[in-house]
CSV table of C-alpha atoms in Angstrom, one decimal:
chain,number,residue,atom,x,y,z
L,182,LYS,CA,15.9,-32.9,18.2
L,183,ASN,CA,16.9,-34.6,21.4
L,184,GLU,CA,20.3,-33.7,22.7
L,185,VAL,CA,20.9,-37.5,23.2
L,186,GLU,CA,20.2,-39.8,20.4
L,187,GLN,CA,20.0,-43.6,20.8
L,188,SER,CA,20.0,-46.3,18.1
L,189,PRO,CA,18.3,-48.5,17.4
L,190,GLN,CA,15.0,-47.8,19.1
L,191,ASN,CA,14.1,-51.5,19.0
L,192,LEU,CA,16.3,-54.5,18.8
L,193,THR,CA,15.5,-58.2,18.8
L,194,ALA,CA,18.1,-60.9,19.1
L,195,GLN,CA,18.5,-64.6,19.5
L,196,GLU,CA,20.1,-65.9,22.7
L,197,GLY,CA,23.9,-65.9,22.4
L,198,GLU,CA,24.1,-63.0,20.0
L,199,PHE,CA,26.4,-60.0,20.5
L,200,ILE,CA,24.4,-56.8,21.0
L,201,THR,CA,25.4,-53.2,20.4
L,202,ILE,CA,23.4,-50.1,21.4
L,203,ASN,CA,24.6,-46.7,20.4
L,204,CYS,CA,24.3,-43.3,22.0
L,205,SER,CA,25.3,-39.9,20.4
L,206,TYR,CA,25.3,-36.5,22.0
L,207,SER,CA,25.8,-33.0,20.8
L,208,VAL,CA,28.0,-31.1,23.2
L,209,GLY,CA,30.8,-31.8,25.6
L,210,ILE,CA,29.8,-33.7,28.8
L,211,SER,CA,31.3,-34.6,32.1
L,212,ALA,CA,29.9,-38.1,32.2
L,213,LEU,CA,27.7,-40.5,30.4
L,214,HIS,CA,25.4,-43.0,32.1
L,215,TRP,CA,23.9,-46.3,30.9
L,216,LEU,CA,20.8,-47.3,32.7
L,217,GLN,CA,18.6,-50.5,32.5
L,218,GLN,CA,14.9,-50.4,32.9
L,219,HIS,CA,13.3,-53.7,33.6
L,220,PRO,CA,9.9,-54.7,32.2
L,221,GLY,CA,8.4,-54.0,35.7
L,222,GLY,CA,9.6,-50.4,35.4
L,223,GLY,CA,12.5,-50.1,37.8
L,224,ILE,CA,15.7,-48.4,36.7
L,225,VAL,CA,19.2,-49.4,37.7
L,226,SER,CA,22.5,-47.8,36.9
L,227,LEU,CA,24.8,-50.0,34.8
L,228,PHE,CA,27.7,-47.7,34.1
L,229,MET,CA,28.9,-44.2,34.6
L,230,LEU,CA,31.9,-43.3,32.5
L,231,SER,CA,33.7,-40.2,31.4
L,232,SER,CA,36.4,-41.8,29.2
L,233,GLY,CA,37.6,-45.1,27.9
L,234,LYS,CA,35.9,-48.4,28.6
L,235,LYS,CA,34.2,-50.2,31.5
L,236,LYS,CA,33.3,-53.9,31.8
L,237,HIS,CA,30.9,-55.6,34.2
L,238,GLY,CA,30.2,-59.2,33.5
L,239,ARG,CA,28.9,-59.6,30.0
L,240,LEU,CA,28.3,-55.9,29.6
L,241,ILE,CA,30.9,-53.5,28.2
L,242,ALA,CA,30.5,-49.7,27.8
L,243,THR,CA,32.8,-47.5,25.8
L,244,ILE,CA,32.9,-43.8,25.2
L,245,ASN,CA,34.7,-41.7,22.5
L,246,ILE,CA,34.8,-38.1,23.8
L,247,GLN,CA,36.1,-36.7,20.5
L,248,GLU,CA,33.3,-38.3,18.5
L,249,LYS,CA,30.7,-37.7,21.2
L,250,HIS,CA,29.6,-41.3,21.0
L,251,SER,CA,29.1,-44.2,23.4
L,252,SER,CA,28.3,-47.8,22.9
L,253,LEU,CA,26.9,-50.5,25.2
L,254,HIS,CA,27.7,-54.0,24.2
L,255,ILE,CA,26.2,-57.2,25.6
L,256,THR,CA,28.1,-60.4,24.9
L,257,ALA,CA,26.4,-63.8,24.8
L,258,SER,CA,23.0,-62.2,25.2
L,259,HIS,CA,20.3,-64.0,27.3
L,260,PRO,CA,16.5,-63.6,27.6
L,261,ARG,CA,17.0,-62.0,31.0
L,262,ASP,CA,18.8,-59.1,29.3
L,263,SER,CA,15.5,-58.1,27.8
L,264,ALA,CA,14.9,-54.6,29.0
L,265,VAL,CA,15.0,-50.9,27.9
L,266,TYR,CA,18.5,-49.5,27.9
L,267,ILE,CA,18.7,-45.8,28.4
L,268,CYS,CA,21.7,-43.5,27.8
L,269,ALA,CA,21.9,-40.2,29.8
L,270,VAL,CA,24.5,-37.5,29.7
L,271,GLN,CA,25.6,-35.2,32.5
L,272,TYR,CA,27.2,-31.8,32.1
L,273,ASN,CA,29.0,-30.0,34.9
L,274,THR,CA,25.9,-30.0,37.0
L,275,ASP,CA,23.8,-32.7,38.6
L,276,LYS,CA,21.3,-32.7,35.8
L,277,LEU,CA,20.9,-35.7,33.5
L,278,ILE,CA,19.6,-35.5,29.9
L,279,PHE,CA,18.1,-38.8,28.8
L,280,GLY,CA,17.8,-40.5,25.5
L,281,THR,CA,14.5,-42.2,24.7
L,282,GLY,CA,15.8,-45.7,25.2
L,283,THR,CA,16.4,-48.8,23.2
L,284,ARG,CA,14.0,-51.7,23.8
L,285,LEU,CA,15.9,-55.0,23.6
L,286,GLN,CA,14.2,-58.4,23.3
L,287,VAL,CA,16.3,-61.5,23.4
L,288,PHE,CA,14.6,-64.7,22.4
L,289,PRO,CA,15.6,-68.2,23.5
O,300,GLU,CA,20.1,-52.1,52.1
O,301,ALA,CA,20.7,-48.8,50.2
O,302,GLN,CA,17.5,-47.8,48.5
O,303,VAL,CA,15.1,-45.2,47.3
O,304,THR,CA,11.5,-45.9,48.1
O,305,GLN,CA,8.4,-44.4,46.6
O,306,ASN,CA,4.8,-44.7,47.6
O,307,PRO,CA,2.3,-45.4,46.3
O,308,ARG,CA,3.5,-47.6,43.4
O,309,TYR,CA,0.2,-47.3,41.6
O,310,LEU,CA,-2.4,-44.6,41.8
O,311,ILE,CA,-5.6,-43.8,39.9
O,312,THR,CA,-7.3,-40.6,40.8
O,313,VAL,CA,-9.7,-38.0,39.4
O,314,THR,CA,-9.0,-34.5,38.0
O,315,GLY,CA,-8.5,-31.9,40.7
O,316,LYS,CA,-8.0,-34.2,43.7
O,317,LYS,CA,-4.8,-33.3,45.5
O,318,LEU,CA,-2.3,-36.0,45.9
O,319,THR,CA,1.2,-36.6,47.2
O,320,VAL,CA,3.8,-39.2,46.1
O,321,THR,CA,6.4,-39.8,48.8
O,322,CYS,CA,10.1,-40.5,48.2
O,323,SER,CA,12.6,-41.5,50.8
O,324,GLN,CA,16.3,-42.5,50.6
O,325,ASN,CA,18.5,-44.1,53.2
O,326,MET,CA,21.9,-43.2,51.8
O,327,ASN,CA,22.3,-39.7,53.2
O,328,HIS,CA,22.3,-38.2,49.7
O,329,GLU,CA,22.2,-34.5,49.3
O,330,TYR,CA,20.8,-34.5,45.7
O,331,MET,CA,17.3,-35.7,45.0
O,332,SER,CA,15.2,-35.4,41.9
O,333,TRP,CA,11.8,-36.2,40.4
O,334,TYR,CA,11.4,-37.4,36.8
O,335,ARG,CA,8.4,-38.3,34.7
O,336,GLN,CA,8.6,-40.8,31.9
O,337,ASP,CA,6.3,-40.7,28.9
O,338,PRO,CA,6.3,-42.9,25.7
O,339,GLY,CA,8.6,-41.5,23.1
O,340,LEU,CA,9.9,-38.6,25.3
O,341,GLY,CA,12.2,-40.4,27.7
O,342,LEU,CA,12.7,-39.2,31.3
O,343,ARG,CA,12.3,-35.5,32.0
O,344,GLN,CA,13.2,-33.7,35.1
O,345,ILE,CA,10.4,-32.1,37.1
O,346,TYR,CA,12.1,-30.7,40.2
O,347,TYR,CA,15.3,-31.3,42.0
O,348,SER,CA,16.9,-30.5,45.4
O,349,MET,CA,20.5,-30.0,46.2
O,350,ASN,CA,20.0,-30.1,50.0
O,351,VAL,CA,17.5,-29.5,52.7
O,352,GLU,CA,15.3,-26.4,52.0
O,353,VAL,CA,16.9,-26.0,48.5
O,354,THR,CA,14.7,-26.9,45.6
O,355,ASP,CA,14.7,-25.8,41.9
O,356,LYS,CA,12.6,-26.3,38.8
O,357,GLY,CA,13.6,-28.9,36.2
O,358,ASP,CA,12.3,-29.0,32.6
O,359,VAL,CA,8.6,-29.7,33.3
O,360,PRO,CA,7.7,-28.2,36.6
O,361,GLU,CA,4.2,-26.9,35.8
O,362,GLY,CA,1.5,-28.4,37.9
O,363,TYR,CA,3.9,-29.8,40.5
O,364,LYS,CA,5.3,-28.8,43.9
O,365,VAL,CA,8.0,-30.3,46.0
O,366,SER,CA,9.4,-29.8,49.5
O,367,ARG,CA,12.7,-30.8,51.2
O,368,LYS,CA,12.2,-30.4,54.9
O,369,GLU,CA,14.4,-33.4,55.8
O,370,LYS,CA,17.4,-34.8,53.9
O,371,ARG,CA,15.9,-38.2,53.4
O,372,ASN,CA,12.5,-37.2,52.1
O,373,PHE,CA,11.4,-35.4,48.9
O,374,PRO,CA,7.7,-35.6,48.3
O,375,LEU,CA,6.0,-34.7,45.0
O,376,ILE,CA,2.7,-32.8,45.3
O,377,LEU,CA,0.1,-32.4,42.7
O,378,GLU,CA,-2.3,-29.8,44.0
O,379,SER,CA,-4.9,-30.2,41.2
O,380,PRO,CA,-4.0,-33.1,39.0
O,381,SER,CA,-5.0,-33.2,35.3
O,382,PRO,CA,-5.1,-36.0,32.8
O,383,ASN,CA,-1.9,-34.7,31.1
O,384,GLN,CA,-0.1,-35.6,34.3
O,385,THR,CA,-0.8,-39.3,33.7
O,386,SER,CA,2.7,-40.7,33.6
O,387,LEU,CA,5.3,-42.9,35.2
O,388,TYR,CA,7.1,-41.0,37.9
O,389,PHE,CA,10.6,-41.7,39.3
O,390,CYS,CA,12.4,-40.3,42.3
O,391,ALA,CA,16.2,-40.5,42.2
O,392,SER,CA,19.0,-39.5,44.6
O,393,SER,CA,22.8,-39.1,44.4
O,394,LEU,CA,25.7,-38.0,46.4
O,395,PHE,CA,26.7,-34.4,45.6
O,396,PRO,CA,30.5,-34.1,45.8
O,397,ASN,CA,32.5,-32.0,43.5
O,398,PRO,CA,33.3,-32.7,40.7
O,399,PRO,CA,30.7,-34.8,38.8
O,400,PRO,CA,29.8,-37.5,37.8
O,401,TYR,CA,27.4,-38.9,40.4
O,402,GLU,CA,25.8,-42.3,40.3
O,403,GLN,CA,22.0,-42.0,40.4
O,404,TYR,CA,19.9,-44.3,42.4
O,405,PHE,CA,16.3,-44.6,41.2
O,406,GLY,CA,13.1,-45.5,43.1
O,407,PRO,CA,10.8,-48.2,41.8
O,408,GLY,CA,8.5,-45.8,40.1
O,409,THR,CA,4.9,-44.6,40.6
O,410,ARG,CA,2.4,-45.2,37.9
O,411,LEU,CA,-0.2,-42.4,38.1
O,412,THR,CA,-3.4,-42.3,36.1
O,413,VAL,CA,-5.6,-39.1,36.3
O,414,THR,CA,-9.1,-39.5,34.9
């Protein structure tokens, strides 16, 4: 069993829909990362958070430390949001433990 | 522009032929790492380095070597590649202050096929 579980594995949506991707982990962490992997393969960091909520444009990330759960929300989704979204947790070291990703496809 | 570069981006090779994938960052980061990404398994750490001349094994180090002679460069070496090393490889770097977290910067990836 992966230490980091993401759901759903695959997600399709119509343009404009509100999207939620979930991430659960099993032990206490120092931080949680949300990453976006484009269809061409490149990975970019979207958020890094250890508590509460962060917002960047149409993207919102939340984390509940007590429940060991984080969500990534996309408001007013657009086809250019189509990508794989990866959750990764970080303990009190440099090491990241990755989830297997959620593949999102947004259709016009 | 702050970036992590990898070369080559694509490589097809044969079993046993030594190869090196280069990784370079221009952000003066102490921490660098190599990952491989395989379908259904997510990203897994191969090796990491906390500074020059300091390297350590990650979760899947077998069949790989690394070196860190300069702060900016962290090459991945496959002495005798095998087909099970066919994968998508990412180099990443981050600043290494205390305490964590550290934002990770990823290279564009190298798609390796070993026949």
